[in-house]
PDB file of C-alpha atoms in Angstrom:
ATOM      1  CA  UNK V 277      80.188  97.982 116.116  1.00  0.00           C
ATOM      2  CA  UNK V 278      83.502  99.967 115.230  1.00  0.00           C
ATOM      3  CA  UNK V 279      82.933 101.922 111.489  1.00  0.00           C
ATOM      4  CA  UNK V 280      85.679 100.598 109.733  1.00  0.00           C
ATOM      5  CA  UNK V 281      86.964 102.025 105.813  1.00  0.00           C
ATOM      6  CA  UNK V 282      89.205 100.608 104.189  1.00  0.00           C
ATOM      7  CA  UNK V 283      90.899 103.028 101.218  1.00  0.00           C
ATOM      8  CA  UNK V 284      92.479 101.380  97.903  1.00  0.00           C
ATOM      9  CA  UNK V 285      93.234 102.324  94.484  1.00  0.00           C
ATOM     10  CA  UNK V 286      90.470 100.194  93.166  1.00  0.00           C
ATOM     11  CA  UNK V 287      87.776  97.810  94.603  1.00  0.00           C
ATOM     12  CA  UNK V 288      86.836  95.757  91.229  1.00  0.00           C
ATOM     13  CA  UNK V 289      89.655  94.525  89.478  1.00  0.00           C
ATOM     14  CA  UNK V 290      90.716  90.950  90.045  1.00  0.00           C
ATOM     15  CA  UNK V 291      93.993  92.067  92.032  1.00  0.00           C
ATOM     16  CA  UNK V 292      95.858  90.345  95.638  1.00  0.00           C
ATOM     17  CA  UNK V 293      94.094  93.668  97.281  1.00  0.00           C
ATOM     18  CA  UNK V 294      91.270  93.902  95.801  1.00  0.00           C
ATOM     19  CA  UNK V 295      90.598  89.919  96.532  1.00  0.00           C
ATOM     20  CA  UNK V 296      91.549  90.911 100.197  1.00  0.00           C
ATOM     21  CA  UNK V 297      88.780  94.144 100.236  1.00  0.00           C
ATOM     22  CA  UNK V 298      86.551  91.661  99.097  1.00  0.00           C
ATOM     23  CA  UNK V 299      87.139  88.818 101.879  1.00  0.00           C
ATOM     24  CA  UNK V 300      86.604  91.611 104.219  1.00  0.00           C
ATOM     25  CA  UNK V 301      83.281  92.539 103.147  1.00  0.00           C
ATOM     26  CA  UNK V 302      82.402  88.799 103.890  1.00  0.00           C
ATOM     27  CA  UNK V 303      84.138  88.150 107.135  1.00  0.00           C
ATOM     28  CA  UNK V 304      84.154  92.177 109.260  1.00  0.00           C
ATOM     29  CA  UNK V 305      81.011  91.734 110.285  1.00  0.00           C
ATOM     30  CA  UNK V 306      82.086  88.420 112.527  1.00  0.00           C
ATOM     31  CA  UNK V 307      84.235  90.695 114.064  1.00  0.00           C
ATOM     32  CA  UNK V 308      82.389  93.340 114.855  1.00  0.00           C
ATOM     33  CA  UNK V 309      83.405  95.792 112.735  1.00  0.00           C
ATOM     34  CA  UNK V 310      80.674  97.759 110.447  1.00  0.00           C
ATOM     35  CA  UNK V 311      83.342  98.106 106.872  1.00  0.00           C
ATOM     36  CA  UNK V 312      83.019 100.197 103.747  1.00  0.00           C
ATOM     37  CA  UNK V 313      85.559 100.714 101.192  1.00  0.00           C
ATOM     38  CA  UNK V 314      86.509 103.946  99.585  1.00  0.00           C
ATOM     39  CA  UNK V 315      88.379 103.200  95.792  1.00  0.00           C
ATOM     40  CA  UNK V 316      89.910 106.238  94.891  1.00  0.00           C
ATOM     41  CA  UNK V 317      89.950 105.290  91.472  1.00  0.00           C
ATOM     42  CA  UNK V 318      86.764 103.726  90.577  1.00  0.00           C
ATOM     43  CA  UNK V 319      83.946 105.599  89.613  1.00  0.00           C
ATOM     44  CA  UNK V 320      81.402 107.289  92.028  1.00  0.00           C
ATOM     45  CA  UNK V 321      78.794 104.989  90.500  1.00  0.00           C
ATOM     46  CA  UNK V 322      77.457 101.844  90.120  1.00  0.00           C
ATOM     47  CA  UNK V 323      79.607 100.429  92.457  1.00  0.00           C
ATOM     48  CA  UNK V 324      78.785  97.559  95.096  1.00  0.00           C
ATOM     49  CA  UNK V 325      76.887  98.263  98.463  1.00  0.00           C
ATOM     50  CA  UNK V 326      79.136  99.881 100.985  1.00  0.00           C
ATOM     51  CA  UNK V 327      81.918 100.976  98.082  1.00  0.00           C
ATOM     52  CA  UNK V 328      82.398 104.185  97.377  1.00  0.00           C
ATOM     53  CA  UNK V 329      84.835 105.892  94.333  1.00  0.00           C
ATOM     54  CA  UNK V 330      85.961 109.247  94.086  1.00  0.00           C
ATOM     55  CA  UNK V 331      86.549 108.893  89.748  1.00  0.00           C
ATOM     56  CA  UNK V 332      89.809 109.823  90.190  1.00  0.00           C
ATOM     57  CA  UNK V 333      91.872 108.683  87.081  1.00  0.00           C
ATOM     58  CA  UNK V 334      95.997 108.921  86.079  1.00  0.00           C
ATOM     59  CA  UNK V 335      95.536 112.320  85.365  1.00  0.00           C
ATOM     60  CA  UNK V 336      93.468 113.658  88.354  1.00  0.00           C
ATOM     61  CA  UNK V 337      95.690 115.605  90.452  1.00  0.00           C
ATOM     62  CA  UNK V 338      96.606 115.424  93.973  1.00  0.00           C
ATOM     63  CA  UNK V 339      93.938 118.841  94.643  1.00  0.00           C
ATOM     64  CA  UNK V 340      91.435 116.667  92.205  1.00  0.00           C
ATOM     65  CA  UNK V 341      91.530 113.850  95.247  1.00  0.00           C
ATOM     66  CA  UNK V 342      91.438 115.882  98.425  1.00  0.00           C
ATOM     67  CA  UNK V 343      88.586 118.050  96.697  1.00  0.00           C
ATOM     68  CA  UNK V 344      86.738 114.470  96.038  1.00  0.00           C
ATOM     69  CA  UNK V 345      88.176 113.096  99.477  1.00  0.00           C
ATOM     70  CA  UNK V 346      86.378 116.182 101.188  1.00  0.00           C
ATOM     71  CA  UNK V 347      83.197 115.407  99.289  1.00  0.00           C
ATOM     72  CA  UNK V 348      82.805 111.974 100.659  1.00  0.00           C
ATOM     73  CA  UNK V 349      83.974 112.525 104.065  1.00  0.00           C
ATOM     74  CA  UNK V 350      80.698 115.022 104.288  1.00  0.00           C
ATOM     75  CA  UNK V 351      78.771 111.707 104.023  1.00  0.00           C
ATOM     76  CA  UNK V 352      80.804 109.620 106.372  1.00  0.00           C
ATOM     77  CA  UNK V 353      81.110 108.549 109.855  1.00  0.00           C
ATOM     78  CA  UNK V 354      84.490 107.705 110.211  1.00  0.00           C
ATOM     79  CA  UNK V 355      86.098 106.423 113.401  1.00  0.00           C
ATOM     80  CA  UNK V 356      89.032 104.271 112.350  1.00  0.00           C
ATOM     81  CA  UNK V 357      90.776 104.286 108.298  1.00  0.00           C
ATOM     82  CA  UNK V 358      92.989 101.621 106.614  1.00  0.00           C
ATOM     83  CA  UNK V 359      95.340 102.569 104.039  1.00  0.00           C
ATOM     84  CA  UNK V 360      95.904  99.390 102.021  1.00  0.00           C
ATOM     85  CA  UNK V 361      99.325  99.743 100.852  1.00  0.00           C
ATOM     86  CA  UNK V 362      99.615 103.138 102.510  1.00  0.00           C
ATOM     87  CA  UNK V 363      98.023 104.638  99.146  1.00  0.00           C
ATOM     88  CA  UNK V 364      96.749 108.038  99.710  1.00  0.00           C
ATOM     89  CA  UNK V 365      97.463 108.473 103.112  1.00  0.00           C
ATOM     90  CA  UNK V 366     100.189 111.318 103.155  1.00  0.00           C
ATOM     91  CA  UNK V 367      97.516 113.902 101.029  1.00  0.00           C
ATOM     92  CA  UNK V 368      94.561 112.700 102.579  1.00  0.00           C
ATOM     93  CA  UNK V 369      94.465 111.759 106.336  1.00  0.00           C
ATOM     94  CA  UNK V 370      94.009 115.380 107.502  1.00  0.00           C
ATOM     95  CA  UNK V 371      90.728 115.073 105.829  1.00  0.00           C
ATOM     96  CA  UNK V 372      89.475 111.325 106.509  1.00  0.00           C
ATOM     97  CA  UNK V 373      87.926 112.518 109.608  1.00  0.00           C
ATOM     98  CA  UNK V 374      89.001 109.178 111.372  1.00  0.00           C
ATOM     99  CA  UNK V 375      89.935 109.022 115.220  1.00  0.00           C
ATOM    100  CA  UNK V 376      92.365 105.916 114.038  1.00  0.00           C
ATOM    101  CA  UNK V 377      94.182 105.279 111.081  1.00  0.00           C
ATOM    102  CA  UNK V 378      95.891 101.628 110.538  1.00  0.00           C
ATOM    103  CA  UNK V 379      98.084 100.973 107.379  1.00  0.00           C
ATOM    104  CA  UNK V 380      98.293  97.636 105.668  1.00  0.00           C
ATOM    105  CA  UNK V 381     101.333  96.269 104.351  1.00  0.00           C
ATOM    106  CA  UNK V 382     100.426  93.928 101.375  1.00  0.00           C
ATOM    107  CA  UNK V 383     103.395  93.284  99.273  1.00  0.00           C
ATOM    108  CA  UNK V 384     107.078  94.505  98.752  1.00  0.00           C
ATOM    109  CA  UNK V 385     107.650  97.481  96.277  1.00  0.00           C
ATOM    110  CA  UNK V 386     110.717  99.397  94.627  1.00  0.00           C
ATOM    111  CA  UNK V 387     109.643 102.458  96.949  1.00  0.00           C
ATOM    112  CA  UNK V 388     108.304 101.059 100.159  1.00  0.00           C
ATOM    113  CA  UNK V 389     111.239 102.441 102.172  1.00  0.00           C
ATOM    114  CA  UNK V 390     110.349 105.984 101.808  1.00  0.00           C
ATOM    115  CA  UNK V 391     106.687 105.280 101.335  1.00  0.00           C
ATOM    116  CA  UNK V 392     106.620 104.177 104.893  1.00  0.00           C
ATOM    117  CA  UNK V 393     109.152 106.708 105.935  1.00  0.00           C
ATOM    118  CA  UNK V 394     106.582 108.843 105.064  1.00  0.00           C
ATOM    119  CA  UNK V 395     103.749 107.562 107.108  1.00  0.00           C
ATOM    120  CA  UNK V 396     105.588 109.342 110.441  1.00  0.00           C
ATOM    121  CA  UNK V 397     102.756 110.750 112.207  1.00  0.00           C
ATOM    122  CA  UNK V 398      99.814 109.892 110.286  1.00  0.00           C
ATOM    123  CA  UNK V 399      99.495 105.959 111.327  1.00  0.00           C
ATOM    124  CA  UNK V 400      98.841 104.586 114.778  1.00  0.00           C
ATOM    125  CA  UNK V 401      99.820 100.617 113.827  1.00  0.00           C
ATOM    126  CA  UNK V 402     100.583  98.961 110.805  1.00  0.00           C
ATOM    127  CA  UNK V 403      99.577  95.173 110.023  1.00  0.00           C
ATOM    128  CA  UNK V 404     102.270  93.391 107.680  1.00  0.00           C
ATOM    129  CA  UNK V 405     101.172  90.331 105.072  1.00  0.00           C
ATOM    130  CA  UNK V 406     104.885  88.797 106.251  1.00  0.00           C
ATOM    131  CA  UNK V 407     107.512  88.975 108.512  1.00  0.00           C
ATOM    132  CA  UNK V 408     109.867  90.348 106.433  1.00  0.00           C
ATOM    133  CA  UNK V 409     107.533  93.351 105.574  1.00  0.00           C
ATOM    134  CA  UNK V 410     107.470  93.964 109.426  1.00  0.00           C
ATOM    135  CA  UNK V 411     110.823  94.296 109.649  1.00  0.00           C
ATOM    136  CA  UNK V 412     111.264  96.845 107.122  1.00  0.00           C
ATOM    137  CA  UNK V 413     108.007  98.665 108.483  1.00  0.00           C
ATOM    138  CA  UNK V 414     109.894  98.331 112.393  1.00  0.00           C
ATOM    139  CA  UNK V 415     112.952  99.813 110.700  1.00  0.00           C
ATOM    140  CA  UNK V 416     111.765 102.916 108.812  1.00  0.00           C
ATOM    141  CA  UNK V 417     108.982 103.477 112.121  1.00  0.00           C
ATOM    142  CA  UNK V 418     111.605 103.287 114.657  1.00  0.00           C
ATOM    143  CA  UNK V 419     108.831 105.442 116.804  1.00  0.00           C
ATOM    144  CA  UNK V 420     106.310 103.439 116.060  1.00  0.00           C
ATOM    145  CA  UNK V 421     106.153 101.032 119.197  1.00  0.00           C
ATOM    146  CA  UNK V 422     106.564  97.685 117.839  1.00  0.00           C
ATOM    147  CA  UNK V 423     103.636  96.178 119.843  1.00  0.00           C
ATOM    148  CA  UNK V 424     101.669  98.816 116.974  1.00  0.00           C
ATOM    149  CA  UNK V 425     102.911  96.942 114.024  1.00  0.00           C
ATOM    150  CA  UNK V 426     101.782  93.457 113.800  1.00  0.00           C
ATOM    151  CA  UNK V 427     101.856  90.359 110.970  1.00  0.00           C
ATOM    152  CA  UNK V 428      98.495  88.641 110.128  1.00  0.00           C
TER     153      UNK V 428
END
């Protein structure tokens, strides 16, 4: 089985991501793959089995989350890390501990030109929700090899 976490802003709101977390709790375990999720905004407690939260909130700074980020990792075994939406990935993938880190392209944004501009060096693939997000994510990753960025 391949330890798999997936990292969002939140795990129990009613959101497109959040429904997506949630179908993967179901269905990773068909596929071999042993999942957790890690919602950087929910709380550390009372949370579903195999969620964690680091409490962060609007006002939590970026030191707050990489403190809280190197708190959980001390319980982890990480070997490969999906950023949904890329969220938290340029302050905290130096201290996820994973061997492999994916990011997953849900939706079109304002920003997501220089949000995935910025993931140079951190990802090794990308899945896209759409074509058309592939496309931007091949053109902004020219050095990502395009065999590394896929469309469900």
């Amino acid at each position: 089985m391949i330890r798999l976490h997936h990292c969002f802003t939140h795990f129990q709101k009613l959101g497109g991501v959040e429904g997506f977390l949630k179908q993967h709790r179901l269905r990773d375990p068909e596929f071999e793959l042993d999942s957790e999720t890690l919602a950087f905004f929910e709380p550390e407690t009372a949370l579903p089995e195999k969620v964690s939260g680091l409490g962060l909130t609007g006002t939590s700074s970026i030191w707050t989350a990489r403190n809280r980020m190197r708190t959980w990792r001390k319980a982890q075994d990480v070997s490969v890390i999906c950023y949904h939406n890329f969220w938290g990935s340029c302050f905290l993938h130096d201290l996820d501990g994973a061997s492999r880190r994916i990011g997953l392209a849900h939706t079109h944004w304002p920003e997501e030109r220089s949000t995935i501009r910025a993931q140079e060096g951190i990802l090794d693939g990308i899945l896209c929700v759409s074509d058309s997000l592939r496309e931007v994510c091949l053109r902004e990753l020219p050095s990502l090899d395009e065999r590394r960025v896929r469309t469900l």
